[in-house]
Amino acid sequence: MGRIWFPFYDTVSFEDIKSFIEVNMLKHLDIRIAAMEDDAFVATMPVDHRTRQPLGLLHGGASCVLAESLGSIASYLCIDPDRYDVVGLEINANHIRSVRTGRVTGTCTPVHIGRSSHIWDIRIRDEENRLVCVSRMTNAILDKEKGSCPTMSEPE
């Protein structure tokens, strides 16, 4: 597929990107940006007291937070941030395997990168590379000047 990121990010270091986005919920859950490849974005998250449900298993909602964070960041890295914003439209998740300890790794790859929408496939794996969760996220790309998607007409 080749490099998918907006050219602006070629002039910014990976460490700058990591420090900019490792805030808020990501910081609270210790979600760490691990890699930015030409067509994939990767992060890890611990399975601990912050991310487990009462039975001691990785909480499905925590998996969704990791997936949505990856999909949102990936879309943001594909747009001109001076002209566009990104908002999530839909996320789904299929929980395949339980995890009790360690760190899980989410890898986000594009399904579709269009002018007005992006669709991402996020695969979350355990430390033994076993599939834990499959998620798909759809984002709308909003034109800052128009306050809407680039291909949407203005309200009447």
mmCIF file of C-alpha atoms in Angstrom:
data_model
loop_
_atom_site.group_PDB
_atom_site.id
_atom_site.type_symbol
_atom_site.label_atom_id
_atom_site.label_comp_id
_atom_site.label_asym_id
_atom_site.label_seq_id
_atom_site.Cartn_x
_atom_site.Cartn_y
_atom_site.Cartn_z
ATOM 1 C CA MET A 1 0.000 0.000 0.000
ATOM 2 C CA GLY A 2 2.871 2.410 0.661
ATOM 3 C CA ARG A 3 3.099 5.270 3.122
ATOM 4 C CA ILE A 4 -0.343 6.574 4.109
ATOM 5 C CA TRP A 5 0.498 9.413 6.508
ATOM 6 C CA PHE A 6 0.032 13.089 5.660
ATOM 7 C CA PRO A 7 3.391 14.540 4.470
ATOM 8 C CA PHE A 8 3.552 16.966 7.437
ATOM 9 C CA TYR A 9 4.383 14.006 9.673
ATOM 10 C CA ASP A 10 7.539 13.249 7.665
ATOM 11 C CA THR A 11 9.085 16.328 9.307
ATOM 12 C CA VAL A 12 8.010 15.381 12.852
ATOM 13 C CA SER A 13 9.887 12.767 14.863
ATOM 14 C CA PHE A 14 8.196 9.636 16.158
ATOM 15 C CA GLU A 15 9.075 10.767 19.703
ATOM 16 C CA ASP A 16 7.229 14.062 19.094
ATOM 17 C CA ILE A 17 4.146 12.175 17.955
ATOM 18 C CA LYS A 18 4.340 9.851 20.971
ATOM 19 C CA SER A 19 4.619 12.728 23.459
ATOM 20 C CA PHE A 20 1.769 14.639 21.802
ATOM 21 C CA ILE A 21 -0.723 11.780 21.943
ATOM 22 C CA GLU A 22 0.184 9.939 25.126
ATOM 23 C CA VAL A 23 -2.151 12.046 27.252
ATOM 24 C CA ASN A 24 -5.595 11.866 28.862
ATOM 25 C CA MET A 25 -7.151 8.396 28.808
ATOM 26 C CA LEU A 26 -4.118 6.919 27.076
ATOM 27 C CA LYS A 27 -1.906 8.062 29.927
ATOM 28 C CA HIS A 28 -4.367 6.876 32.590
ATOM 29 C CA LEU A 29 -4.529 3.380 31.059
ATOM 30 C CA ASP A 30 -0.784 3.349 30.254
ATOM 31 C CA ILE A 31 -1.433 2.941 26.535
ATOM 32 C CA ARG A 32 1.943 3.341 24.857
ATOM 33 C CA ILE A 33 2.564 4.121 21.217
ATOM 34 C CA ALA A 34 4.919 1.404 20.008
ATOM 35 C CA ALA A 35 5.420 1.921 16.278
ATOM 36 C CA MET A 36 4.415 3.937 13.249
ATOM 37 C CA GLU A 37 5.024 1.918 10.113
ATOM 38 C CA ASP A 38 4.319 3.049 6.537
ATOM 39 C CA ASP A 39 0.738 1.747 6.681
ATOM 40 C CA ALA A 40 0.147 0.714 10.304
ATOM 41 C CA PHE A 41 0.034 2.251 13.747
ATOM 42 C CA VAL A 42 0.813 0.130 16.848
ATOM 43 C CA ALA A 43 0.240 0.630 20.591
ATOM 44 C CA THR A 44 0.318 -1.512 23.723
ATOM 45 C CA MET A 45 -1.828 -1.563 26.863
ATOM 46 C CA PRO A 46 -1.354 -3.397 30.169
ATOM 47 C CA VAL A 47 -3.784 -5.951 31.490
ATOM 48 C CA ASP A 48 -3.915 -4.809 35.119
ATOM 49 C CA HIS A 49 -6.195 -3.245 37.749
ATOM 50 C CA ARG A 50 -7.052 -0.381 35.356
ATOM 51 C CA THR A 51 -8.097 -2.560 32.426
ATOM 52 C CA ARG A 52 -9.599 -5.717 33.991
ATOM 53 C CA GLN A 53 -13.250 -6.452 34.657
ATOM 54 C CA PRO A 54 -14.418 -8.005 37.991
ATOM 55 C CA LEU A 55 -13.605 -11.587 36.897
ATOM 56 C CA GLY A 56 -9.965 -10.575 36.373
ATOM 57 C CA LEU A 57 -10.100 -10.621 32.563
ATOM 58 C CA LEU A 58 -9.234 -7.841 30.138
ATOM 59 C CA HIS A 59 -12.322 -5.635 30.010
ATOM 60 C CA GLY A 60 -13.955 -5.448 26.577
ATOM 61 C CA GLY A 61 -14.357 -1.709 27.039
ATOM 62 C CA ALA A 62 -10.610 -1.353 27.575
ATOM 63 C CA SER A 63 -10.028 -3.198 24.295
ATOM 64 C CA CYS A 64 -12.407 -0.719 22.647
ATOM 65 C CA VAL A 65 -10.488 2.213 24.161
ATOM 66 C CA LEU A 66 -7.247 0.848 22.711
ATOM 67 C CA ALA A 67 -8.887 0.230 19.323
ATOM 68 C CA GLU A 68 -10.599 3.625 19.181
ATOM 69 C CA SER A 69 -7.430 5.408 20.239
ATOM 70 C CA LEU A 70 -5.478 3.703 17.470
ATOM 71 C CA GLY A 71 -8.141 4.390 14.827
ATOM 72 C CA SER A 72 -8.513 8.028 15.841
ATOM 73 C CA ILE A 73 -4.781 8.690 15.912
ATOM 74 C CA ALA A 74 -4.269 6.915 12.593
ATOM 75 C CA SER A 75 -6.961 9.041 10.919
ATOM 76 C CA TYR A 76 -5.483 12.203 12.399
ATOM 77 C CA LEU A 77 -2.079 11.264 10.995
ATOM 78 C CA CYS A 78 -3.628 10.917 7.507
ATOM 79 C CA ILE A 79 -5.172 14.393 7.313
ATOM 80 C CA ASP A 80 -3.995 17.961 7.025
ATOM 81 C CA PRO A 81 -4.623 19.080 10.635
ATOM 82 C CA ASP A 82 -4.911 22.724 9.554
ATOM 83 C CA ARG A 83 -7.900 21.909 7.312
ATOM 84 C CA TYR A 84 -9.636 18.888 8.834
ATOM 85 C CA ASP A 85 -10.781 17.304 12.079
ATOM 86 C CA VAL A 86 -11.516 13.651 12.811
ATOM 87 C CA VAL A 87 -14.509 12.307 14.730
ATOM 88 C CA GLY A 88 -15.472 8.714 15.362
ATOM 89 C CA LEU A 89 -18.714 7.480 13.808
ATOM 90 C CA GLU A 90 -18.750 3.794 14.728
ATOM 91 C CA ILE A 91 -16.680 1.150 16.450
ATOM 92 C CA ASN A 92 -17.313 -2.541 16.915
ATOM 93 C CA ALA A 93 -15.330 -5.263 18.593
ATOM 94 C CA ASN A 94 -15.344 -9.031 18.643
ATOM 95 C CA HIS A 95 -13.682 -10.415 21.769
ATOM 96 C CA ILE A 96 -12.028 -13.690 20.854
ATOM 97 C CA ARG A 97 -9.716 -14.682 23.706
ATOM 98 C CA SER A 98 -9.481 -13.684 27.353
ATOM 99 C CA VAL A 99 -6.307 -12.251 28.855
ATOM 100 C CA ARG A 100 -5.490 -11.942 32.572
ATOM 101 C CA THR A 101 -1.969 -10.465 32.680
ATOM 102 C CA GLY A 102 0.765 -8.879 30.610
ATOM 103 C CA ARG A 103 0.384 -6.346 27.829
ATOM 104 C CA VAL A 104 -1.732 -6.520 24.718
ATOM 105 C CA THR A 105 -0.683 -4.983 21.415
ATOM 106 C CA GLY A 106 -3.057 -3.308 18.988
ATOM 107 C CA THR A 107 -2.171 -2.922 15.323
ATOM 108 C CA CYS A 108 -4.261 -0.551 13.222
ATOM 109 C CA THR A 109 -4.309 -0.839 9.420
ATOM 110 C CA PRO A 110 -6.474 0.917 6.830
ATOM 111 C CA VAL A 111 -9.475 -0.640 5.160
ATOM 112 C CA HIS A 112 -10.449 2.629 3.418
ATOM 113 C CA ILE A 113 -8.905 6.097 3.453
ATOM 114 C CA GLY A 114 -11.263 8.435 1.635
ATOM 115 C CA ARG A 115 -11.886 12.168 1.548
ATOM 116 C CA SER A 116 -14.785 12.120 3.985
ATOM 117 C CA SER A 117 -14.345 8.836 5.849
ATOM 118 C CA HIS A 118 -11.686 6.442 7.049
ATOM 119 C CA ILE A 119 -12.245 2.814 8.058
ATOM 120 C CA TRP A 120 -9.666 1.001 10.189
ATOM 121 C CA ASP A 121 -9.073 -2.626 11.112
ATOM 122 C CA ILE A 122 -7.576 -3.033 14.578
ATOM 123 C CA ARG A 123 -6.202 -6.398 15.729
ATOM 124 C CA ILE A 124 -5.353 -6.798 19.412
ATOM 125 C CA ARG A 125 -2.998 -9.637 20.360
ATOM 126 C CA ASP A 126 -1.594 -10.992 23.621
ATOM 127 C CA GLU A 127 2.096 -11.418 24.433
ATOM 128 C CA GLU A 128 2.103 -14.800 22.693
ATOM 129 C CA ASN A 129 0.727 -13.163 19.509
ATOM 130 C CA ARG A 130 -2.681 -14.822 19.932
ATOM 131 C CA LEU A 131 -5.642 -12.862 18.618
ATOM 132 C CA VAL A 132 -7.629 -11.322 21.497
ATOM 133 C CA CYS A 133 -9.941 -8.849 19.762
ATOM 134 C CA VAL A 134 -10.836 -7.742 16.241
ATOM 135 C CA SER A 135 -12.243 -4.251 15.929
ATOM 136 C CA ARG A 136 -13.339 -2.000 13.094
ATOM 137 C CA MET A 137 -13.645 1.765 13.386
ATOM 138 C CA THR A 138 -15.159 4.344 11.040
ATOM 139 C CA ASN A 139 -14.205 8.019 11.300
ATOM 140 C CA ALA A 140 -15.712 11.065 9.622
ATOM 141 C CA ILE A 141 -13.301 13.647 8.258
ATOM 142 C CA LEU A 142 -14.683 17.127 8.926
ATOM 143 C CA ASP A 143 -13.735 20.211 6.945
ATOM 144 C CA LYS A 144 -12.908 22.870 9.567
ATOM 145 C CA GLU A 145 -13.950 25.706 7.273
ATOM 146 C CA LYS A 146 -17.336 24.199 6.428
ATOM 147 C CA GLY A 147 -17.926 22.404 9.718
ATOM 148 C CA SER A 148 -18.859 19.232 7.842
ATOM 149 C CA CYS A 149 -17.481 16.354 5.826
ATOM 150 C CA PRO A 150 -15.842 17.570 2.588
ATOM 151 C CA THR A 151 -18.459 15.843 0.416
ATOM 152 C CA MET A 152 -21.522 16.707 2.516
ATOM 153 C CA SER A 153 -23.749 19.568 1.468
ATOM 154 C CA GLU A 154 -24.446 22.421 3.836
ATOM 155 C CA PRO A 155 -27.701 22.270 5.843
ATOM 156 C CA GLU A 156 -30.569 24.199 4.268
#
